[in-house]
Every structure is written in structure tokens, then in C-alpha cells.
mmCIF file of C-alpha atoms in Angstrom:
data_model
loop_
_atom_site.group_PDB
_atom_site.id
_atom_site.type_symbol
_atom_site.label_atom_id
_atom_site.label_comp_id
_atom_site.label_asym_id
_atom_site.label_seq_id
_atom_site.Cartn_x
_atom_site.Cartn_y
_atom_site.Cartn_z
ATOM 1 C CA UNK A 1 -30.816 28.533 -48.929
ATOM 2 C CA UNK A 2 -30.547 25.225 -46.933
ATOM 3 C CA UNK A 3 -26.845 23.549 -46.997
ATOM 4 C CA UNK A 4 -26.300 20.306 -47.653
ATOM 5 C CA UNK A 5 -24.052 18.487 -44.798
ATOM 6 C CA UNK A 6 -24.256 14.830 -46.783
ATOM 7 C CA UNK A 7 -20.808 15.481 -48.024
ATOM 8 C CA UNK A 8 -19.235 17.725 -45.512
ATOM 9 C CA UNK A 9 -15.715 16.294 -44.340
ATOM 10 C CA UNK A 10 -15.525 16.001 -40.469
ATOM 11 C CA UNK A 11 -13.168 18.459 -38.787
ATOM 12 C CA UNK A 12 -11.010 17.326 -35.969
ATOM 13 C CA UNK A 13 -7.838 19.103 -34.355
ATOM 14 C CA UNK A 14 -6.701 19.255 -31.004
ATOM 15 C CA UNK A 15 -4.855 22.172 -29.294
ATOM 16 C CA UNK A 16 -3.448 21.761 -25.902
ATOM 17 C CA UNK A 17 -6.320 20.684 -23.479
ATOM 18 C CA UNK A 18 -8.899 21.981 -25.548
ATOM 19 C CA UNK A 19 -10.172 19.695 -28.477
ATOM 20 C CA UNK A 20 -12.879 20.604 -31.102
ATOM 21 C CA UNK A 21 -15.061 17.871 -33.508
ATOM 22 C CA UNK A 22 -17.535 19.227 -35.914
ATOM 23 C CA UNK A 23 -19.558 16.962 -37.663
ATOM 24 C CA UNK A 24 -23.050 17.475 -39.694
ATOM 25 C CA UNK A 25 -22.722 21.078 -38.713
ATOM 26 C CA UNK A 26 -22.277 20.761 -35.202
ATOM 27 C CA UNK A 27 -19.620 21.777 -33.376
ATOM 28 C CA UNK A 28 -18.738 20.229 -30.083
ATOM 29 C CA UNK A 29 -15.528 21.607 -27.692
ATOM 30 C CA UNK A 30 -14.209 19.268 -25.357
ATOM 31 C CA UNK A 31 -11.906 20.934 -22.205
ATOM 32 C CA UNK A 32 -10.037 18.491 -20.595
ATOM 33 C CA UNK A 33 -8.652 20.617 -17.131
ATOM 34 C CA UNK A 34 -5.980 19.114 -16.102
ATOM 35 C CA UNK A 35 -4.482 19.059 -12.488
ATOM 36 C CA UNK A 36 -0.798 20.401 -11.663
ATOM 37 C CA UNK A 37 1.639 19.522 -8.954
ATOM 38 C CA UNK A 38 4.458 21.165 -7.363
ATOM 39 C CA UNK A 39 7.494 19.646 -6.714
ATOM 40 C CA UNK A 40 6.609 19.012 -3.164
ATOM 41 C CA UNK A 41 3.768 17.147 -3.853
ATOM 42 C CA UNK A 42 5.266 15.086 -6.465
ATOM 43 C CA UNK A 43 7.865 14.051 -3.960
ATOM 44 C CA UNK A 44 5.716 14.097 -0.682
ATOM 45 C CA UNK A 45 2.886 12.484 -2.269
ATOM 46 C CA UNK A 46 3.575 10.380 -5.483
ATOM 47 C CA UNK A 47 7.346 9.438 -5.533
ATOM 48 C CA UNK A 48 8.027 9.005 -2.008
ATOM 49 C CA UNK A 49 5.267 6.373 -1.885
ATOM 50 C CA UNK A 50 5.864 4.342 -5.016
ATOM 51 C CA UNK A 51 9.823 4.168 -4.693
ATOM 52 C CA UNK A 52 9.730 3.468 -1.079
ATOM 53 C CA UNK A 53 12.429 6.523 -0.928
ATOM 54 C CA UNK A 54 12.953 10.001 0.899
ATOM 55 C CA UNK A 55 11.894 12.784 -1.956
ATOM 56 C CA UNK A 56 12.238 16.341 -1.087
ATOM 57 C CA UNK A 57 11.200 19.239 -3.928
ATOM 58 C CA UNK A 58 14.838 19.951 -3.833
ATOM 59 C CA UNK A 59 15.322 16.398 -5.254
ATOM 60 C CA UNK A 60 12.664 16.438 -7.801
ATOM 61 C CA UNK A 61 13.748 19.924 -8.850
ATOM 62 C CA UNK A 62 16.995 18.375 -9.282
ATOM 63 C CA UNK A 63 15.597 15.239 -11.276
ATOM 64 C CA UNK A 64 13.738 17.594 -13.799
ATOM 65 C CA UNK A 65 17.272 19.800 -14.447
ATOM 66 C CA UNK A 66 19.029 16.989 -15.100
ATOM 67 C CA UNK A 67 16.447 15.409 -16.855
ATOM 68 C CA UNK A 68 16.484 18.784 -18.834
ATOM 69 C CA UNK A 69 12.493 19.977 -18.074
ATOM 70 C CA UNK A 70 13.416 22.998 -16.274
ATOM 71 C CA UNK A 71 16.634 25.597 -15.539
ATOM 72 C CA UNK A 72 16.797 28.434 -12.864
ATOM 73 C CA UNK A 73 18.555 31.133 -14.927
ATOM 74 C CA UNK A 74 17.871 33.848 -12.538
ATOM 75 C CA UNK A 75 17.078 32.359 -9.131
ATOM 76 C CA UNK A 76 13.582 30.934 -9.978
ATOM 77 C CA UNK A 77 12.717 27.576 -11.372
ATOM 78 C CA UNK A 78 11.448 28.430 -15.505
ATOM 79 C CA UNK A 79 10.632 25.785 -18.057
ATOM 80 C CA UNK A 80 12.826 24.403 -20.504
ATOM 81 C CA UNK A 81 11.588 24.430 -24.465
ATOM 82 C CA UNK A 82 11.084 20.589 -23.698
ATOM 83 C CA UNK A 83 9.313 20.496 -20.281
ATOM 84 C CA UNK A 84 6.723 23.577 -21.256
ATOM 85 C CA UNK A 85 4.628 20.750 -22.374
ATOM 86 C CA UNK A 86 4.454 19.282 -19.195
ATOM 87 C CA UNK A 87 5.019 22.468 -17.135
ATOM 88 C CA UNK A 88 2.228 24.960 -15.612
ATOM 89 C CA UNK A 89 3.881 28.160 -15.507
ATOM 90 C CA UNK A 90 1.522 30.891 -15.243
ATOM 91 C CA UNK A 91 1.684 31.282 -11.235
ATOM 92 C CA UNK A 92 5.260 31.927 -9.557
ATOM 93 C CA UNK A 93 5.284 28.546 -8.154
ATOM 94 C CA UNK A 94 6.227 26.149 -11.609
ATOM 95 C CA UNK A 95 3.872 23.297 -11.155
ATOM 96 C CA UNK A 96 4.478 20.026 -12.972
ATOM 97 C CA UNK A 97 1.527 17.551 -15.177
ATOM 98 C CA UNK A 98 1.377 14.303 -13.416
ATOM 99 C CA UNK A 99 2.935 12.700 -16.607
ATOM 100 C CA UNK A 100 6.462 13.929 -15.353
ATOM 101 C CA UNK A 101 5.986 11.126 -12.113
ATOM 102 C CA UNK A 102 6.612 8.561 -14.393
ATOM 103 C CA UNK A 103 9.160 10.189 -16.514
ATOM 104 C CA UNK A 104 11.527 10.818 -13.751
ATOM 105 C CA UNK A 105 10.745 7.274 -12.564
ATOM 106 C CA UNK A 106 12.097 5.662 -15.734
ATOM 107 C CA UNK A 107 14.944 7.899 -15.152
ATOM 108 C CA UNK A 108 15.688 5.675 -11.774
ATOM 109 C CA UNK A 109 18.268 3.347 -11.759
ATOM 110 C CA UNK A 110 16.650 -0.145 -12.079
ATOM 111 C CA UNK A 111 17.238 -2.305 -8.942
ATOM 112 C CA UNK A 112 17.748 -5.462 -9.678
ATOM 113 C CA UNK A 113 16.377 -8.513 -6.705
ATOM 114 C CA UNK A 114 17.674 -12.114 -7.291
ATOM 115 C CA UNK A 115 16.247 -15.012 -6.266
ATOM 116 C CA UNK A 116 17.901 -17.287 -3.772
#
């Protein structure tokens, strides 16, 4: 017995980096892999350049603690409830989604220039 997909509802959810569509009886599963960085290379590499400023890990390790993302309960760096969604944590080096660059930039006091 053939099934009729005319009136079949489209199904759409999306679970972390994985997202699945079905439509007419086709499924499709999209995996978007994202890239993590450590705190070294957000500092060496993304913050140090755009603020113009010396960043160390120790400073954006700092940043994120403050900024609540992460804690070091027992002498290792683990994520807090609200930075696991930005956090890689399945090595023993926490690495960081490249969406936390521009949170801890809005974090930054805003320097004001005037004109003269």
C-alpha cells in the first residue's frame, strides 16, 4: 500500500549542530562542524588583533569567569551551566565557539575618541 505524502506536515527541529528537515518523505540531516578555540588563540589570534591590546589566555580565562562562562572548582577550567553552549569540553583543554570573541568584546569598556 502506497502512502500518500500530499498532506504530510513538514518536520523541522534542530539539535545542537545537527539539524534534520523531512519533507515528501525525505529526510535530509544537515551537520554543521563547528571549529573551537582555546583561550590562547582567542587572545593571540582574534582579540589581540581587533582591540589593538596585549591578550594572554590568562586574561581571556579571566574575562569568561567574570563574565560567568566558566569556573575552576578543582584546579581545571570546567564550563558553567551558561557557557556549555558555547564551550567544547570533551578534551582536557576547554576550548571556546568563536561566538564568545564578540561576547567578551561587548563586555569591553567603550572608549570614547572626540573630535578636535
Amino acid at each position: 500500500m502506497t502512502q500518500n505524502t500530499e498532506y504530510l506536515q513538514p518536520l523541522h527541529f534542530a539539535t545542537g549542530n545537527v539539524e534534520v528537515s523531512q519533507y515528501r518523505g525525505i529526510t535530509t540531516v544537515k551537520v554543521e562542524w563547528r571549529q573551537y578555540l582555546t583561550a590562547t588563540e582567542i587572545a593571540h589570534n582574534h582579540l589581540s588583533p581587533i582591540t589593538g591590546e596585549k591578550w594572554t589566555h590568562r586574561r581571556v580565562n579571566k574575562m569568561l569567569e567574570v563574565m560567568k562562562y566558566q569556573q575552576k572548582p578543582y584546579g581545571h577550567w570546567q564550563p558553567t551551566i551558561k557557557g556549555q553552549h558555547y564551550a567544547d569540553f570533551s578534551s582536557p583543554v576547554l576550548k571556546w565557539s568563536p561566538e564568545v570573541i564578540n561576547l567578551i568584546l561587548q563586555q569591553l569598556p567603550q572608549q570614547l575618541s572626540l573630535a578636535v
